[in-house]
GROMACS .gro file of C-alpha atoms in nm:
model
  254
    1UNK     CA    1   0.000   0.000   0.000
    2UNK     CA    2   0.145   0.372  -0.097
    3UNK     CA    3   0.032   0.668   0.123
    4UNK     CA    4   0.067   0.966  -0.027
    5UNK     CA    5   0.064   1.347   0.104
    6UNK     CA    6  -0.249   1.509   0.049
    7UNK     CA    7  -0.219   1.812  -0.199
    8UNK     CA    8  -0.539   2.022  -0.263
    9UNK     CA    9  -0.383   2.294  -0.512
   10UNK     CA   10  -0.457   2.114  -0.849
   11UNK     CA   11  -0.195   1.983  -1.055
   12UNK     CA   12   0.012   2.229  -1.334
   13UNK     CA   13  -0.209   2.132  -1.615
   14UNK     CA   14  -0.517   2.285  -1.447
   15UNK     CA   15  -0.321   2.533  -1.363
   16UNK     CA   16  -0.190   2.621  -1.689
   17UNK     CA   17  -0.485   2.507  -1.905
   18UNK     CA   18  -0.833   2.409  -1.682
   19UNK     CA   19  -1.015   2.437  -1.382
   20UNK     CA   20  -0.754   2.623  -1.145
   21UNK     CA   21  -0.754   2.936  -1.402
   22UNK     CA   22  -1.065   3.055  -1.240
   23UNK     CA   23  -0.800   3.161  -0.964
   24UNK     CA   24  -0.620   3.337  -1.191
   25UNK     CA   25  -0.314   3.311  -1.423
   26UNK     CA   26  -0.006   3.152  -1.267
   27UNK     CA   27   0.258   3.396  -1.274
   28UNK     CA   28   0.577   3.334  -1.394
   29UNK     CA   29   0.794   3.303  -1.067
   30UNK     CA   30   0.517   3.069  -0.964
   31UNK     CA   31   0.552   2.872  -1.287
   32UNK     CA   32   0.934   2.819  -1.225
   33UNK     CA   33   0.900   2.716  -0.861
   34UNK     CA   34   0.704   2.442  -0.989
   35UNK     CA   35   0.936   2.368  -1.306
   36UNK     CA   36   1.256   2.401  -1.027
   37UNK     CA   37   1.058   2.170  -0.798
   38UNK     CA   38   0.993   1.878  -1.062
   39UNK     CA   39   1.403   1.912  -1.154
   40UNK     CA   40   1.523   1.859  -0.847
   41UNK     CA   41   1.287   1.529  -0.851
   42UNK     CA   42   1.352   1.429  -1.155
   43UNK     CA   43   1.763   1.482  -1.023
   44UNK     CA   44   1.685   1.271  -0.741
   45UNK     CA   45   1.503   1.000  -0.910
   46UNK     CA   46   1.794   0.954  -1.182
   47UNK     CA   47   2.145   1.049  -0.967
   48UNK     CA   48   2.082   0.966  -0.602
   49UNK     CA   49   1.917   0.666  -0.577
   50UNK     CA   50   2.058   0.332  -0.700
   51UNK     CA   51   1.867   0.189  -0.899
   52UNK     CA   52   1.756   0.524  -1.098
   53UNK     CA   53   1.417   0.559  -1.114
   54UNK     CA   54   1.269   0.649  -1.471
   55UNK     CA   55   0.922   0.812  -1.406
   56UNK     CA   56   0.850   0.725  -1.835
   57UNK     CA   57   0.503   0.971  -1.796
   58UNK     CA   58   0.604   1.339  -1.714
   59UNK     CA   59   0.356   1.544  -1.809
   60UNK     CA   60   0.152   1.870  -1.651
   61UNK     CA   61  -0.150   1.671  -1.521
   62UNK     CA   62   0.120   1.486  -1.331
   63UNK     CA   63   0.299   1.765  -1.150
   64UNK     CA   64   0.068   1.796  -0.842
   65UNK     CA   65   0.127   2.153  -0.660
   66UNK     CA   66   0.058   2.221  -0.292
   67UNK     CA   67  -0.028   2.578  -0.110
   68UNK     CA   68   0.289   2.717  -0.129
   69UNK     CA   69   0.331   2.597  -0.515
   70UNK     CA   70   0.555   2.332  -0.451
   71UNK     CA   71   0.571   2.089  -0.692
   72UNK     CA   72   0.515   1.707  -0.629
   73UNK     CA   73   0.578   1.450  -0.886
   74UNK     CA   74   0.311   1.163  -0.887
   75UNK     CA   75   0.183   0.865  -1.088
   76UNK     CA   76   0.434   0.590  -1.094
   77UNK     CA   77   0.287   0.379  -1.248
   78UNK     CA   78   0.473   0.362  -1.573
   79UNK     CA   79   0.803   0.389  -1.399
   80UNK     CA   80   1.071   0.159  -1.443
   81UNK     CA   81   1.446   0.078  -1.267
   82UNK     CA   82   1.763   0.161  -1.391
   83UNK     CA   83   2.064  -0.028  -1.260
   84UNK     CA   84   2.397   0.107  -1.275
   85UNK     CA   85   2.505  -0.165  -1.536
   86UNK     CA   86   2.210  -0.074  -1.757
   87UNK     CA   87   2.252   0.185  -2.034
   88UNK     CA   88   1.874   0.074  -2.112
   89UNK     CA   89   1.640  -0.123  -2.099
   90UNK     CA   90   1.390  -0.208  -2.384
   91UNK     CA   91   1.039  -0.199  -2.330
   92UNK     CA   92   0.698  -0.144  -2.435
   93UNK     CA   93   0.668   0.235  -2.543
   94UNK     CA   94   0.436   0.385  -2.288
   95UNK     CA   95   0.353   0.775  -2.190
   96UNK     CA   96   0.156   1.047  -2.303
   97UNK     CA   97   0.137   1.173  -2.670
   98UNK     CA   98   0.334   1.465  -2.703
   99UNK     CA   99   0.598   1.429  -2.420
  100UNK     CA  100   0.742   1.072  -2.536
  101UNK     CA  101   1.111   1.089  -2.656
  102UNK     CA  102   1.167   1.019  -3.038
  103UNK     CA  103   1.419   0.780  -2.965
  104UNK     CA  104   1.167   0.575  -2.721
  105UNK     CA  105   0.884   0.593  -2.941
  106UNK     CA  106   1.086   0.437  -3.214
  107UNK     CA  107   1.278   0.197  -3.036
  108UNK     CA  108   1.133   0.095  -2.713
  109UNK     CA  109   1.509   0.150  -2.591
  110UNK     CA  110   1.448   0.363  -2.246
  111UNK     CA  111   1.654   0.502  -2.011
  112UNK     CA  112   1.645   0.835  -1.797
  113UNK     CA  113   1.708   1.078  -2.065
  114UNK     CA  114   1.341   0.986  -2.187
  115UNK     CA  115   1.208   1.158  -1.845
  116UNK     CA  116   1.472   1.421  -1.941
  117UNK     CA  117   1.312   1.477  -2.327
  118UNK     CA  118   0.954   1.455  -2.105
  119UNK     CA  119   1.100   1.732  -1.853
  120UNK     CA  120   1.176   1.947  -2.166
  121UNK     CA  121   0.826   1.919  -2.308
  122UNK     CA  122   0.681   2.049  -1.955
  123UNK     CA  123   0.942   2.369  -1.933
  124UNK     CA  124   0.785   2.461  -2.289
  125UNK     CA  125   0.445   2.425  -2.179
  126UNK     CA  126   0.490   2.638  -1.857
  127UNK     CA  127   0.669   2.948  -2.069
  128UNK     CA  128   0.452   2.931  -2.344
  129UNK     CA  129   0.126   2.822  -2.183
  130UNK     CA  130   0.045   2.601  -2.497
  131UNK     CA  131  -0.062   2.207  -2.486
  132UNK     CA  132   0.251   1.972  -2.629
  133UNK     CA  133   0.021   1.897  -2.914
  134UNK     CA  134  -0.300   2.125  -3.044
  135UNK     CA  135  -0.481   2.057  -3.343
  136UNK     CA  136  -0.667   2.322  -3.284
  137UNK     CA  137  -0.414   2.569  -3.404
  138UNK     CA  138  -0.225   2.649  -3.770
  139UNK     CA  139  -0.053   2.315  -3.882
  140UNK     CA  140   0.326   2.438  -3.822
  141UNK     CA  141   0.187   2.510  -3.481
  142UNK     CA  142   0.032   2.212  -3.406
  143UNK     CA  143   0.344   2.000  -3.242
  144UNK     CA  144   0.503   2.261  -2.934
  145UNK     CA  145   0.859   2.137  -3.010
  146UNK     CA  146   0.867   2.203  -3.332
  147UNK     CA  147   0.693   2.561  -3.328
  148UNK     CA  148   0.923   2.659  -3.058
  149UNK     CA  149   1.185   2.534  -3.232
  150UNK     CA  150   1.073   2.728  -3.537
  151UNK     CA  151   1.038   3.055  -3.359
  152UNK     CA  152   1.404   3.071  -3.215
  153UNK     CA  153   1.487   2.990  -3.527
  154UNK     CA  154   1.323   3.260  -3.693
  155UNK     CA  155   1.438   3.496  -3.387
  156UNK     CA  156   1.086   3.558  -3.203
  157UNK     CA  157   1.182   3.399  -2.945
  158UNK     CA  158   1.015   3.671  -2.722
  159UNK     CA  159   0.685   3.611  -2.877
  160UNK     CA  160   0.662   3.314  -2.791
  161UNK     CA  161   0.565   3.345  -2.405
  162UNK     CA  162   0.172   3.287  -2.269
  163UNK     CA  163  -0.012   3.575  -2.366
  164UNK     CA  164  -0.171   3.552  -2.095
  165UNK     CA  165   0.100   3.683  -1.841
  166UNK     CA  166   0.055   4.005  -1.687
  167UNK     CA  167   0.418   4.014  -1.565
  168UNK     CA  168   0.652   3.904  -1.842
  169UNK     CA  169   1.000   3.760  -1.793
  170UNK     CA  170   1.336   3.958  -1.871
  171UNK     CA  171   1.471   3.848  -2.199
  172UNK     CA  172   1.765   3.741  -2.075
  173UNK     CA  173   1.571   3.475  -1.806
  174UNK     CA  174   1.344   3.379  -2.100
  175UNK     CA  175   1.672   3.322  -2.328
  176UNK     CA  176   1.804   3.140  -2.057
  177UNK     CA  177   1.535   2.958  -1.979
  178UNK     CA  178   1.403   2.864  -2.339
  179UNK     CA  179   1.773   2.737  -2.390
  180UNK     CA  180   1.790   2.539  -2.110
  181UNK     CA  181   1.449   2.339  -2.234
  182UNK     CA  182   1.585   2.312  -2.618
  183UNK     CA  183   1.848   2.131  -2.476
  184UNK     CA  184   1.639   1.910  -2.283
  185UNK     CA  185   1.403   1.824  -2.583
  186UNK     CA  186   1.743   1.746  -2.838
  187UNK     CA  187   1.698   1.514  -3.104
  188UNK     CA  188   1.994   1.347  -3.010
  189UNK     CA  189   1.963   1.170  -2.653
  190UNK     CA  190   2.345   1.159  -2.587
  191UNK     CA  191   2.333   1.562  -2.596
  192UNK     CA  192   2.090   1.600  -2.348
  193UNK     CA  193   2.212   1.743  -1.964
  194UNK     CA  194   2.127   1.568  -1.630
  195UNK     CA  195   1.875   1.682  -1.441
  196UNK     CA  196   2.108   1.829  -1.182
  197UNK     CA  197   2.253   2.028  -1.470
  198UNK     CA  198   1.915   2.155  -1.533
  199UNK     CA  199   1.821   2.243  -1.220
  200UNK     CA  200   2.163   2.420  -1.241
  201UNK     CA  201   2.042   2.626  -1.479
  202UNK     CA  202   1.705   2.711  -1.405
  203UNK     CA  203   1.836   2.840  -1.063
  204UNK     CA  204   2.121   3.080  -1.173
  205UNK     CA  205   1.788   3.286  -1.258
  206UNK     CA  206   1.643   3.283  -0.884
  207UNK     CA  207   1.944   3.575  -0.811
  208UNK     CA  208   1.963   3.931  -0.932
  209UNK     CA  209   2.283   4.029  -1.177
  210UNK     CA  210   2.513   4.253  -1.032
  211UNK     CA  211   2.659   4.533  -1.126
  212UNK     CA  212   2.964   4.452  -1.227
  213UNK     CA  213   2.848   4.113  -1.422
  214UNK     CA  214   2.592   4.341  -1.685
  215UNK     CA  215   2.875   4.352  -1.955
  216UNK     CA  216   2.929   3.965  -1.913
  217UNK     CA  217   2.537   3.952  -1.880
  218UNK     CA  218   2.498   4.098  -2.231
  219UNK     CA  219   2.734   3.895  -2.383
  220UNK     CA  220   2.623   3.556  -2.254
  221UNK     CA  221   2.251   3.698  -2.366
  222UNK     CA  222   2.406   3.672  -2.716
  223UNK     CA  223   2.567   3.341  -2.680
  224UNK     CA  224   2.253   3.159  -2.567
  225UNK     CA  225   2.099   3.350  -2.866
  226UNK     CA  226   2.350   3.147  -3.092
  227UNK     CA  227   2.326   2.861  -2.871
  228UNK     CA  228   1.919   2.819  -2.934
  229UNK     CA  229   1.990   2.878  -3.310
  230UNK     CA  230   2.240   2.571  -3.336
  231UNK     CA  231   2.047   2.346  -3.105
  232UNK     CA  232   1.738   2.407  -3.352
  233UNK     CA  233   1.938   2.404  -3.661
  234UNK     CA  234   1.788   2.694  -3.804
  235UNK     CA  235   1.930   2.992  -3.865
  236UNK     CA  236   1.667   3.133  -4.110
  237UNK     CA  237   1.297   3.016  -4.278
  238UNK     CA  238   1.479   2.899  -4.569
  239UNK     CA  239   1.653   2.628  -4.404
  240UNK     CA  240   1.381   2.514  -4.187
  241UNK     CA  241   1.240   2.146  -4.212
  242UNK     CA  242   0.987   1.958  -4.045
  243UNK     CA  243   1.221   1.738  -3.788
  244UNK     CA  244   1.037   1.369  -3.859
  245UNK     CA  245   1.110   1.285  -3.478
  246UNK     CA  246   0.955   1.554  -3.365
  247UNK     CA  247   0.595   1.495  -3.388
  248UNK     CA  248   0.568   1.135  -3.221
  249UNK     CA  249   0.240   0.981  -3.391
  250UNK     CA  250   0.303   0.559  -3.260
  251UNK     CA  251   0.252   0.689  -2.881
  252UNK     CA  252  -0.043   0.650  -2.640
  253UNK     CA  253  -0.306   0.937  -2.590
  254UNK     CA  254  -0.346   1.067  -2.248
   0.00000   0.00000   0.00000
């Protein structure tokens, strides 16, 4: 038998897209807290414990969120165990349309940078406030990895935020932050970081920049503008293609 904490605040889908936006739009810093809170889960689950857990169904209706916006990863039961010998382990591809990996969904071959690709999916959703997959919109926009991947390559990378927001981030935190989740959602597996290098990242934006790091901070502005551009492979609309991994069509529906 599993007993679980009781959490009464919804979980981030409803936040971002149902029945909790009658309480109003979660702001960004909000937002973040919960993305921060699901890395350093996700960290724990893959580095700290032997065997490594791999949750294999990250997603927003699975982020539970307490009072204080604390996030809580639930539903385990998809998740598999890692040993330390394992690179993989092949399975039966399992998840939610949208957030699988490409590499899982064509192979069955799993390991934790599926959870990683998943994690990636989620950081999109929570900037942009946009479901991973939408038929409802324009077919370029359809799949959220590949129109965010066209709009950094196109450099509108600041329109791409939820509308919604009344309270914007900086362009340098979105920068940061949008690179951070391109290079969780990578094509290539082997280039993806660790979730403890993630939550690196997301939390060198919880401090203010000094004074005396604004030259630096204007220069690394412009390398993560680069950065985004080579991750994405575009560098213009002409040499934009549709990336046949990135819209996942052999996966489960939620």
């Amino acid at each position: 038998m599993l007993v679980y904490e009781y959490v009464n605040n919804g979980n981030l889908e409803q936040w971002l897209h149902g029945a909790m936006c009658q309480h109003g739009i979660l702001t960004w810093e909000a937002r973040m807290k919960v993305i921060l809170g699901t890395a350093k889960a996700l960290a724990y689950l893959h580095e700290a414990i032997e065997p490594k857990v791999v949750h294999r169904d990250i997603k927003s209706s699975n982020i539970l969120i307490d009072n204080e916006f604390n996030a809580k990863v639930s539903d385990f039961g998809l998740a598999k165990l890692l040993g330390s010998g394992e690179s993989h382990i092949t399975t039966r591809v399992m998840g939610t349309f949208g957030y699988v990996a490409p590499e899982y969904a064509n192979s069955g071959l799993l390991n934790e940078k599926s959870d990683i690709y998943s994690f990636g999916v989620l950081l999109l959703e929570a900037i942009t406030g946009r479901d991973p997959v939408d038929y409802a919109r324009p077919v370029n926009e359809v799949n959220l990895v590949e129109w965010l991947k066209m709009m950094v390559g196109t450099s509108k990378a600041e329109e791409v935020v939820d509308p919604g927001l009344e309270v914007k981030p900086t362009t340098r935190v979105l920068k940061h932050t949008l690179l951070a989740a391109l290079r969780c959602v990578d094509p290539d597996a082997d280039k993806r970081p660790k979730m403890s290098q993630v939550v690196r990242m997301l939390e060198a934006d919880e401090y203010p920049i000094h004074e005396a790091r604004r030259n630096r901070k204007s220069r690394t502005a412009s390398m993560e503008i680069e950065a985004m551009k080579e991750i994405t492979g575009q560098t213009d609309p002409e040499n934009m293609s549709r990336d046949p991994e990135g819209h996942i069509s052999e996966t489960t529906h939620a």
